[in-house]
PDB file of C-alpha atoms in Angstrom:
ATOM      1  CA  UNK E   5      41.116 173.796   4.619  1.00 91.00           C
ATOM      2  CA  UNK E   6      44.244 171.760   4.815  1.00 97.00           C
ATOM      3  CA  UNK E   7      46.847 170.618   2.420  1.00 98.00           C
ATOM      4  CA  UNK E   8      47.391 166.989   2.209  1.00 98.00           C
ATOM      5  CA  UNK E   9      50.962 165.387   1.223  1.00 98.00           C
ATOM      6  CA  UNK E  10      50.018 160.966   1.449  1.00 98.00           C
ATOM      7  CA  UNK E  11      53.036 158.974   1.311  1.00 98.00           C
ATOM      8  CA  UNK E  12      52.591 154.834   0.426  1.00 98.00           C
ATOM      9  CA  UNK E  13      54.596 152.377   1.549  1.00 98.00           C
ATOM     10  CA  UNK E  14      57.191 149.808   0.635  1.00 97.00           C
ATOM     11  CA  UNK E  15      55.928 147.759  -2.533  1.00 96.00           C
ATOM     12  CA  UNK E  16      52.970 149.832  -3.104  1.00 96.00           C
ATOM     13  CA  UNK E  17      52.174 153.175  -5.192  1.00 98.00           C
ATOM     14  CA  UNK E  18      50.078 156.141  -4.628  1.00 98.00           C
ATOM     15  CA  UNK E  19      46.950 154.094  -6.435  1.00 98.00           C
ATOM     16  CA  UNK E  20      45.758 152.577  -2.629  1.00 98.00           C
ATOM     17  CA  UNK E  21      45.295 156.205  -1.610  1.00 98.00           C
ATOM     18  CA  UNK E  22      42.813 156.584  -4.072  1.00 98.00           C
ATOM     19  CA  UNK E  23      39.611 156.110  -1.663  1.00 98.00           C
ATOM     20  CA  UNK E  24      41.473 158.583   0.954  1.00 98.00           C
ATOM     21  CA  UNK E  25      42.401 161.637  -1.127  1.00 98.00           C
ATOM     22  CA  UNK E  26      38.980 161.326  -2.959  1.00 98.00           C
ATOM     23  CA  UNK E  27      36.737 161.928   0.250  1.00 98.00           C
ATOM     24  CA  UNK E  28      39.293 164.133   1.515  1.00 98.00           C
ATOM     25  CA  UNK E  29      39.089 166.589  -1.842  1.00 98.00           C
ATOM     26  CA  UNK E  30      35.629 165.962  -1.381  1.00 98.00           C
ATOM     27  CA  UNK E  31      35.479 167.775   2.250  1.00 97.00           C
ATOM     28  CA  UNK E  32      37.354 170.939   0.187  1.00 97.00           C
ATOM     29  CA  UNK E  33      41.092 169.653   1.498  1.00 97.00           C
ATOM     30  CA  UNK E  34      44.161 170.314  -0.980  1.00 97.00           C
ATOM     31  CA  UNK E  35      45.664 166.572  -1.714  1.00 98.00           C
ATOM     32  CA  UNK E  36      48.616 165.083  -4.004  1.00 98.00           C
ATOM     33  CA  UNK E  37      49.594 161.445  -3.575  1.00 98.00           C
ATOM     34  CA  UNK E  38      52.859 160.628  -5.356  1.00 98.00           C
ATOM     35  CA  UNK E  39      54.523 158.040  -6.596  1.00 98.00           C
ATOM     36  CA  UNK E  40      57.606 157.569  -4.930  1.00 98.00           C
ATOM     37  CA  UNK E  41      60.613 156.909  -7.568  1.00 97.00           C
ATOM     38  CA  UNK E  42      61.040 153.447  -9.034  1.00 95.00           C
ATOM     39  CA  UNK E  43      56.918 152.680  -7.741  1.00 96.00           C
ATOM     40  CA  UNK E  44      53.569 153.169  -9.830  1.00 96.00           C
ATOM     41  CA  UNK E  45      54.201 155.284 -12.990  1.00 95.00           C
ATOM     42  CA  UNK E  46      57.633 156.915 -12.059  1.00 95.00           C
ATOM     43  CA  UNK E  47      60.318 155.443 -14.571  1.00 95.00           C
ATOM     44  CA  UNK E  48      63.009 155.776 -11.897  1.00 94.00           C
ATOM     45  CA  UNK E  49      65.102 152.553 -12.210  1.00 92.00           C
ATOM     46  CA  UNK E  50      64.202 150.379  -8.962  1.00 90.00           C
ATOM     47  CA  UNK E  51      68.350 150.078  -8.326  1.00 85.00           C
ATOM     48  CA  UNK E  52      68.258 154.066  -8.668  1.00 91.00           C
ATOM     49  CA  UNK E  53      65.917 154.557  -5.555  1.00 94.00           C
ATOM     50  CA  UNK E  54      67.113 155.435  -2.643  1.00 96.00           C
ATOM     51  CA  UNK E  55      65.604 157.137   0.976  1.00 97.00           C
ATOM     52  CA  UNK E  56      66.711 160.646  -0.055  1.00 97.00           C
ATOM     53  CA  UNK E  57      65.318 160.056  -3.486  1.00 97.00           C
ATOM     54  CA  UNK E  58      61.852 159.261  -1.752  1.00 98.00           C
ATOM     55  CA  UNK E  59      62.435 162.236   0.612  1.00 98.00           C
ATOM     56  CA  UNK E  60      62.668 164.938  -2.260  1.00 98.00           C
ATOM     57  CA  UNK E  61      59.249 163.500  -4.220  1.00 98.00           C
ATOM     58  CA  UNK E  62      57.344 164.295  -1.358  1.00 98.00           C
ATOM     59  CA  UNK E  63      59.428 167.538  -1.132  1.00 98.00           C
ATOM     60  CA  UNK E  64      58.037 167.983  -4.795  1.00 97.00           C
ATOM     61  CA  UNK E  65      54.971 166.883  -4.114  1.00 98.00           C
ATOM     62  CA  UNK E  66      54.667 169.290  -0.754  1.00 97.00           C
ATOM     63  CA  UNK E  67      55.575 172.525  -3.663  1.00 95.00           C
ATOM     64  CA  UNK E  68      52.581 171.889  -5.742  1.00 95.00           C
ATOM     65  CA  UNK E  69      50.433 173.110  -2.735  1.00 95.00           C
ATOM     66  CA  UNK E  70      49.690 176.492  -1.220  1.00 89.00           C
ATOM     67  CA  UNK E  71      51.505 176.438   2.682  1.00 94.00           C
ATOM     68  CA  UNK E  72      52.588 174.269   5.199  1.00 97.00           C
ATOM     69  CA  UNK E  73      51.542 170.557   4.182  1.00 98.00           C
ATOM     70  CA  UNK E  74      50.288 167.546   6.937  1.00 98.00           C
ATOM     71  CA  UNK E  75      52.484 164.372   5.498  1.00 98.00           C
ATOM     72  CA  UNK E  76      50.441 161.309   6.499  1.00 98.00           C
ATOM     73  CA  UNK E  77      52.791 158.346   5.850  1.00 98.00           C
ATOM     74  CA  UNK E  78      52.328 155.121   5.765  1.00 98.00           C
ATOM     75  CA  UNK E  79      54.227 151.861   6.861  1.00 98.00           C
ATOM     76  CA  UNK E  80      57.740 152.600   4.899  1.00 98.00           C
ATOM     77  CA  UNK E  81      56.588 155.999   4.224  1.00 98.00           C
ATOM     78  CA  UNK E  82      57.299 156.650   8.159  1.00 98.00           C
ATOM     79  CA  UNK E  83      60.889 156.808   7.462  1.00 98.00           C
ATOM     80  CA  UNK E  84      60.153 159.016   4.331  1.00 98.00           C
ATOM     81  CA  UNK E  85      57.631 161.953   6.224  1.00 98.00           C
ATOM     82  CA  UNK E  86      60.688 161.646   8.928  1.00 98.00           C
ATOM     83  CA  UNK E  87      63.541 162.641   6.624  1.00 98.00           C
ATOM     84  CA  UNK E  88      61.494 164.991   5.142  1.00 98.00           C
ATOM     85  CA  UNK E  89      60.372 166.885   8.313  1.00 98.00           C
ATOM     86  CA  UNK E  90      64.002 167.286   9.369  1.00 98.00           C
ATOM     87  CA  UNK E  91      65.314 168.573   6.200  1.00 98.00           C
ATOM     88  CA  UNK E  92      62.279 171.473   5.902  1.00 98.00           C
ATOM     89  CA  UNK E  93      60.452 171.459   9.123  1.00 98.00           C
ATOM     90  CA  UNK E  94      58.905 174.559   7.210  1.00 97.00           C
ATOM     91  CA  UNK E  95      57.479 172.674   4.759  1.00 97.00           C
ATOM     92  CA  UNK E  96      55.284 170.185   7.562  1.00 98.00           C
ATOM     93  CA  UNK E  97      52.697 171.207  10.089  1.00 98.00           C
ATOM     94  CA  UNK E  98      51.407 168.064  10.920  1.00 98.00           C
ATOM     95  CA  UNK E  99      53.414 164.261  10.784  1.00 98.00           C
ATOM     96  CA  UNK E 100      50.389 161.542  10.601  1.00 98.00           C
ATOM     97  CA  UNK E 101      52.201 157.752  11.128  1.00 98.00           C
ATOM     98  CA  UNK E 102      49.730 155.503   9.288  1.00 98.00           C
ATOM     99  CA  UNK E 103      50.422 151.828  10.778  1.00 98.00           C
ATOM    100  CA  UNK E 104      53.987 153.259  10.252  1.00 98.00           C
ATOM    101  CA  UNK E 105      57.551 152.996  10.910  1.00 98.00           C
ATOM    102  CA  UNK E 106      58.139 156.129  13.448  1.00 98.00           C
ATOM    103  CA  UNK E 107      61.945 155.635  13.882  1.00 98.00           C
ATOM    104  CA  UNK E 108      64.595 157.472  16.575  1.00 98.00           C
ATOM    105  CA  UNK E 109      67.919 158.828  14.646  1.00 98.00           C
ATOM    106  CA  UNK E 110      70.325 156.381  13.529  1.00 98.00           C
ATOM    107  CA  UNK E 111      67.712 153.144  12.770  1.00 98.00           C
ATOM    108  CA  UNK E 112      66.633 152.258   9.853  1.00 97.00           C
ATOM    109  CA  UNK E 113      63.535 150.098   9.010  1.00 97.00           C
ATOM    110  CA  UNK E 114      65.619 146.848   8.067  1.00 94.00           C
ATOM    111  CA  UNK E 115      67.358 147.426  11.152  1.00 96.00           C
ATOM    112  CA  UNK E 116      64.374 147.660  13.395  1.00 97.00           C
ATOM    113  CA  UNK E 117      62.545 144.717  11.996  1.00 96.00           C
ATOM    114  CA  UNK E 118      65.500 142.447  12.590  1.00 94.00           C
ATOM    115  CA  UNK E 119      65.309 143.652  16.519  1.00 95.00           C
ATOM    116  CA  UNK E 120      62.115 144.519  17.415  1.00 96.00           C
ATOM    117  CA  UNK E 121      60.192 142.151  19.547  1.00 96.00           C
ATOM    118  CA  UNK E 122      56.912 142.975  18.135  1.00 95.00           C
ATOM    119  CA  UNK E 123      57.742 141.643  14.592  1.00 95.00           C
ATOM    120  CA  UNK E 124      58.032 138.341  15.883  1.00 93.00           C
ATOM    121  CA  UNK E 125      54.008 138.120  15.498  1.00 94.00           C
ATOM    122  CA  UNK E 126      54.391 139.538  12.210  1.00 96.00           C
ATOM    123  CA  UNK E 127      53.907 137.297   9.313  1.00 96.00           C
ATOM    124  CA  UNK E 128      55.623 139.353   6.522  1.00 95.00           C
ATOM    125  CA  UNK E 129      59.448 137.559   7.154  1.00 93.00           C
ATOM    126  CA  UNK E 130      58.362 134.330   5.514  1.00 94.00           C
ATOM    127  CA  UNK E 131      56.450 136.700   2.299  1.00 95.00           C
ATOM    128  CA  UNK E 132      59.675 138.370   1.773  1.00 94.00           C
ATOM    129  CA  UNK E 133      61.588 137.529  -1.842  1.00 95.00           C
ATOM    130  CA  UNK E 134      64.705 139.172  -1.954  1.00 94.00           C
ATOM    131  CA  UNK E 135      66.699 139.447  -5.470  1.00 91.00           C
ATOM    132  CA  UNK E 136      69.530 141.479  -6.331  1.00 91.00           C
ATOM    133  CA  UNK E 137      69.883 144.761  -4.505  1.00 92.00           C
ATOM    134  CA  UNK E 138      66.043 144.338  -4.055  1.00 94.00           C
ATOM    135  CA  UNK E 139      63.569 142.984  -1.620  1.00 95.00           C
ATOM    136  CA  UNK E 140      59.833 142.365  -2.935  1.00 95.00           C
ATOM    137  CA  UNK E 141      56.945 140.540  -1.991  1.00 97.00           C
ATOM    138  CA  UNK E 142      55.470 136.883  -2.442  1.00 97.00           C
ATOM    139  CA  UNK E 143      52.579 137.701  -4.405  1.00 97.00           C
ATOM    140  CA  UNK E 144      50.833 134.449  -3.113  1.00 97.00           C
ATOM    141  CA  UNK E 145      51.229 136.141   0.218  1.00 97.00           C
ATOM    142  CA  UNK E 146      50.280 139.675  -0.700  1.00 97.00           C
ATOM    143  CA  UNK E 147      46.557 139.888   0.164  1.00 98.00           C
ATOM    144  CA  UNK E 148      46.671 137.894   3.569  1.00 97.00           C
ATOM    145  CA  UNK E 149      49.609 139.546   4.812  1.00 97.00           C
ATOM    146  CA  UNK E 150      48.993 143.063   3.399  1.00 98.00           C
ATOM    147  CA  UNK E 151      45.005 143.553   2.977  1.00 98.00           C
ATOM    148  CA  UNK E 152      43.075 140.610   4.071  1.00 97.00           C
ATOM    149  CA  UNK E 153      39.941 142.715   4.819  1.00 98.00           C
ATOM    150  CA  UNK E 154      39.883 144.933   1.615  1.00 98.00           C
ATOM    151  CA  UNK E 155      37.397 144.056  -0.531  1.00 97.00           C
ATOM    152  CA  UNK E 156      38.101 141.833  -3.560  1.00 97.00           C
ATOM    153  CA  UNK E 157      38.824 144.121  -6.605  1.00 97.00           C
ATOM    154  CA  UNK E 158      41.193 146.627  -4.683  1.00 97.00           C
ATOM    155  CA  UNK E 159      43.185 143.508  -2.964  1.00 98.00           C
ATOM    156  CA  UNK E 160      43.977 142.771  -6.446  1.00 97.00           C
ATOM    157  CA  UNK E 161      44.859 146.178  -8.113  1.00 97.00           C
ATOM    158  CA  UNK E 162      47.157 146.166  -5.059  1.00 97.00           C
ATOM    159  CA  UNK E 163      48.107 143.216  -5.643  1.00 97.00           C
ATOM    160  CA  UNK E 164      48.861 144.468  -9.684  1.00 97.00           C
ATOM    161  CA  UNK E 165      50.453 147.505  -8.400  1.00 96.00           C
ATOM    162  CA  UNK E 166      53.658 145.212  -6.404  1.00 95.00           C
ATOM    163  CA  UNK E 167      56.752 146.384  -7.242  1.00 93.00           C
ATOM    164  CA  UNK E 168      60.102 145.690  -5.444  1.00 94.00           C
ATOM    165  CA  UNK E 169      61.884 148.009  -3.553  1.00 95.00           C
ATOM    166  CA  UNK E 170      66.292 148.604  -3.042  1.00 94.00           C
ATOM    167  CA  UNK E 171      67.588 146.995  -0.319  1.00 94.00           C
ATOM    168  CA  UNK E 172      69.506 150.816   0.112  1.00 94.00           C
ATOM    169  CA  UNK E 173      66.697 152.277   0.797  1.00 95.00           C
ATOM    170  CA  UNK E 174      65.063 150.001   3.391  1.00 96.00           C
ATOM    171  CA  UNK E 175      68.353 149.815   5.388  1.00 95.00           C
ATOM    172  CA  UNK E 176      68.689 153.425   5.569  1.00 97.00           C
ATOM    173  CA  UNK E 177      69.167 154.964   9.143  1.00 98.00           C
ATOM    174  CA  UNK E 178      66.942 157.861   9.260  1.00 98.00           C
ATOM    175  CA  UNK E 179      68.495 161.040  10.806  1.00 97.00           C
ATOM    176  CA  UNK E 180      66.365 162.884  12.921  1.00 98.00           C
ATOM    177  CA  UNK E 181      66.716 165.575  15.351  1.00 98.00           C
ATOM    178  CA  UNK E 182      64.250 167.136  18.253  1.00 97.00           C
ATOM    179  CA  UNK E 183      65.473 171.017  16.677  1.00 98.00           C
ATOM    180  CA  UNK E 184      63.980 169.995  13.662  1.00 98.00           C
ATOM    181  CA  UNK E 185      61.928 166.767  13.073  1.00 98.00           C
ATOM    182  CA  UNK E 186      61.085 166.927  16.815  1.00 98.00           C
ATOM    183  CA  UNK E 187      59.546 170.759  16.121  1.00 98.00           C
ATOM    184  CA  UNK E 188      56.867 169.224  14.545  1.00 98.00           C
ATOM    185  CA  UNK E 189      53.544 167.793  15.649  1.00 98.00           C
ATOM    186  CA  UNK E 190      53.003 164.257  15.259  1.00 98.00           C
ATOM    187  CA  UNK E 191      50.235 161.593  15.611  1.00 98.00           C
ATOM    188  CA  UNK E 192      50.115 157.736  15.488  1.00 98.00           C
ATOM    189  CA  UNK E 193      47.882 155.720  13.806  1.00 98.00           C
ATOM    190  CA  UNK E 194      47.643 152.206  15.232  1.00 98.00           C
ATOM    191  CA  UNK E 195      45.783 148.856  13.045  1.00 98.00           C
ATOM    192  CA  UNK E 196      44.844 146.362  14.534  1.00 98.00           C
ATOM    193  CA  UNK E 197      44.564 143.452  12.975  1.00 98.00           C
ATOM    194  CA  UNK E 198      48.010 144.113  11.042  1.00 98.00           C
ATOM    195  CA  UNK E 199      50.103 141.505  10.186  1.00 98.00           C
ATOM    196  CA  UNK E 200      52.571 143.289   8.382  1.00 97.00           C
ATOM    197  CA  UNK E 201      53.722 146.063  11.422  1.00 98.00           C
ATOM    198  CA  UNK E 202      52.367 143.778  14.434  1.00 98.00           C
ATOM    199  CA  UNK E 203      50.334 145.978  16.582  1.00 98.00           C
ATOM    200  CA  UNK E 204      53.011 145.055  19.458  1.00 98.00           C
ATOM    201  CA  UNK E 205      55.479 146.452  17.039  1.00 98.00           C
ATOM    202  CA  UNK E 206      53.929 149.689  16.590  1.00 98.00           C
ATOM    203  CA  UNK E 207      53.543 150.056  20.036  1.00 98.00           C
ATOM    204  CA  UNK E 208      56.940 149.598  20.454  1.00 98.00           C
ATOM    205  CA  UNK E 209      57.612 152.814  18.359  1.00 98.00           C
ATOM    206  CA  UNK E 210      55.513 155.037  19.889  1.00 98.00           C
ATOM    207  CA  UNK E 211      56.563 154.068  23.349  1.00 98.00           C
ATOM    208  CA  UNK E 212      60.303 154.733  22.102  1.00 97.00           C
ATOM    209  CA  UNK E 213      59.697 157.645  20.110  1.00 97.00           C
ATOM    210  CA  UNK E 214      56.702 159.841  21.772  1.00 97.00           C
ATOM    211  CA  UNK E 215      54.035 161.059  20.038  1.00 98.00           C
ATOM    212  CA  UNK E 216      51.249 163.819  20.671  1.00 97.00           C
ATOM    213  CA  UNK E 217      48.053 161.858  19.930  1.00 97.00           C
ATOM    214  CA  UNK E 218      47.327 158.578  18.589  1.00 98.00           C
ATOM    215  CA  UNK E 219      44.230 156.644  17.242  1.00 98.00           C
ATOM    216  CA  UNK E 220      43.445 153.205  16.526  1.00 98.00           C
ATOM    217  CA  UNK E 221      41.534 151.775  13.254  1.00 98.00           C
ATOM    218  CA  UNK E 222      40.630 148.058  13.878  1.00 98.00           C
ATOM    219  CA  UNK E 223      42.148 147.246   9.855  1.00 98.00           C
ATOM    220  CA  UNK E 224      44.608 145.200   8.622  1.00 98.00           C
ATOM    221  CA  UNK E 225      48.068 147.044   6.596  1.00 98.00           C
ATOM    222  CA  UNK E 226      46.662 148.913   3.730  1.00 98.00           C
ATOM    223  CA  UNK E 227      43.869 150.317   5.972  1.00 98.00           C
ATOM    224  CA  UNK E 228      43.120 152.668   2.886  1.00 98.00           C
ATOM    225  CA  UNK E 229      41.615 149.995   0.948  1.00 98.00           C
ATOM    226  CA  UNK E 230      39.213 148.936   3.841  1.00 98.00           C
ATOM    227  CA  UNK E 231      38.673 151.632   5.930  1.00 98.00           C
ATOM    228  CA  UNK E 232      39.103 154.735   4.100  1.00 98.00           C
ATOM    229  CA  UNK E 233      36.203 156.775   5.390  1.00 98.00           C
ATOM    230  CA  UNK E 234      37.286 156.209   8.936  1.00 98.00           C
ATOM    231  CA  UNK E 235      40.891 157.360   8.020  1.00 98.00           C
ATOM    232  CA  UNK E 236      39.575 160.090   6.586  1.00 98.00           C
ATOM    233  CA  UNK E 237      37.740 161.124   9.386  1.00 98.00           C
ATOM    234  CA  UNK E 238      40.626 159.753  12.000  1.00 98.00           C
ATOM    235  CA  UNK E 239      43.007 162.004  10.064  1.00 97.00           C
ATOM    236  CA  UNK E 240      41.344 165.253  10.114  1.00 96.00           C
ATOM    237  CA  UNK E 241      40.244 164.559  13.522  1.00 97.00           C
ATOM    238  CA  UNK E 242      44.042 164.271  14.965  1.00 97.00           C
ATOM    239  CA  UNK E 243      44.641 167.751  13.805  1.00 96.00           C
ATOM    240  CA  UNK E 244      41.846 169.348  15.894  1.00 88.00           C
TER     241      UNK E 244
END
């Protein structure tokens, strides 16, 4: 069986994993979903949160199971399973990009959403609500931007579960090498009705980047909430 490290994005908290590690504990797979600092119940001040910070929960996270983990990260989580892969490539036998940001050394997710083509069919720009040191989310947007096809009562614990997240850490650069992040396997996942990280945007990534295998769930952002038996079974599929 396999030991399972799930990483949310930007905004979120480990709560829209729920579905996923559920049916995956159910198949006999190790799983931990944390909350990354200043995001669902970890008191870490939001102005306190940084990449690195992010990086070592999942480090944490990776020590309460038995071997190598496979981190499966999604959307801002991309930048966090990268940073962790290249400071203890040990630690990771699998990288799983979940409608993610899959970034080459020296960009950082602000940075690429400012240049990349593909986010000009994205609709999460005009949803954005930046505040001090902090970017959140419009929470009359939320559910058509983030989760349009989840059904009703877990668009709105998502929806409960918003929190903002530093500007620090989404501007970033990631650091990444091929001696160490590259010495890993990795996988894409794409969705494809997101309107968050455009398809063409994803696409975009993996062309730049390279990955070993992808698949393709036909799911808006949070795919978890709508599609979580087919990401189950997508998951544990790319590892074959």
């Amino acid at each position: 069986m396999t030991s399972f490290v799930l990483v949310h994005g930007a905004w979120s908290d480990a709560s829209v994993w729920a579905d996923v590690a559920q049916r995956l504990t159910a198949l006999g797979h190790s799983v931990v979903a944390p909350d990354l600092p200043g995001h669902g119940t970890d008191t870490t001040a939001v102005g306190d949160a940084s990449l690195e910070s992010y990086a070592k929960a999942v480090v944490n996270a990776a020590g309460m199971l038995n071997g190598k983990v496979v981190l499966v990260g999604h959307s801002m989580g991309g930048t966090v399973i990268s940073t962790v892969a290249e400071k203890h490539p040990e630690l990771v036998s699998h990288l799983i990009y979940l409608a993610a940001f899959l970034l080459p050394s020296g960009q950082s997710l602000y940075g690429f959403t400012q240049t990349s083509p593909g986010m000009a069919e994205s609709a999460i720009g005009p949803a954005m609500r930046p505040g001090e040191g902090v970017l959140g989310v419009d929470p009359a947007s939320f559910i058509d931007v983030f989760c349009a096809d989840a059904p009703a009562e877990k668009a709105k614990a998502a929806l409960a579960a918003l929190r903002p997240d530093p500007i620090v850490a989404l501007g970033t650069p990631i650091t990444v090498t091929e001696e160490r992040w590259g010495s890993v396997p990795r996988s894409y996942i794409f969705t494809l009705q997101d309107r968050c990280v455009s398809p063409a945007s994803q696409r975009e990534m993996v062309d730049a980047v390279g990955v070993g295998s992808t698949a393709t769930i036909d799911a808006a952002h949070l795919a978890m909430l709508s599609k979580s038996d087919e990401i189950v079974s997508t998951i544990t599929s790319l590892l074959k």
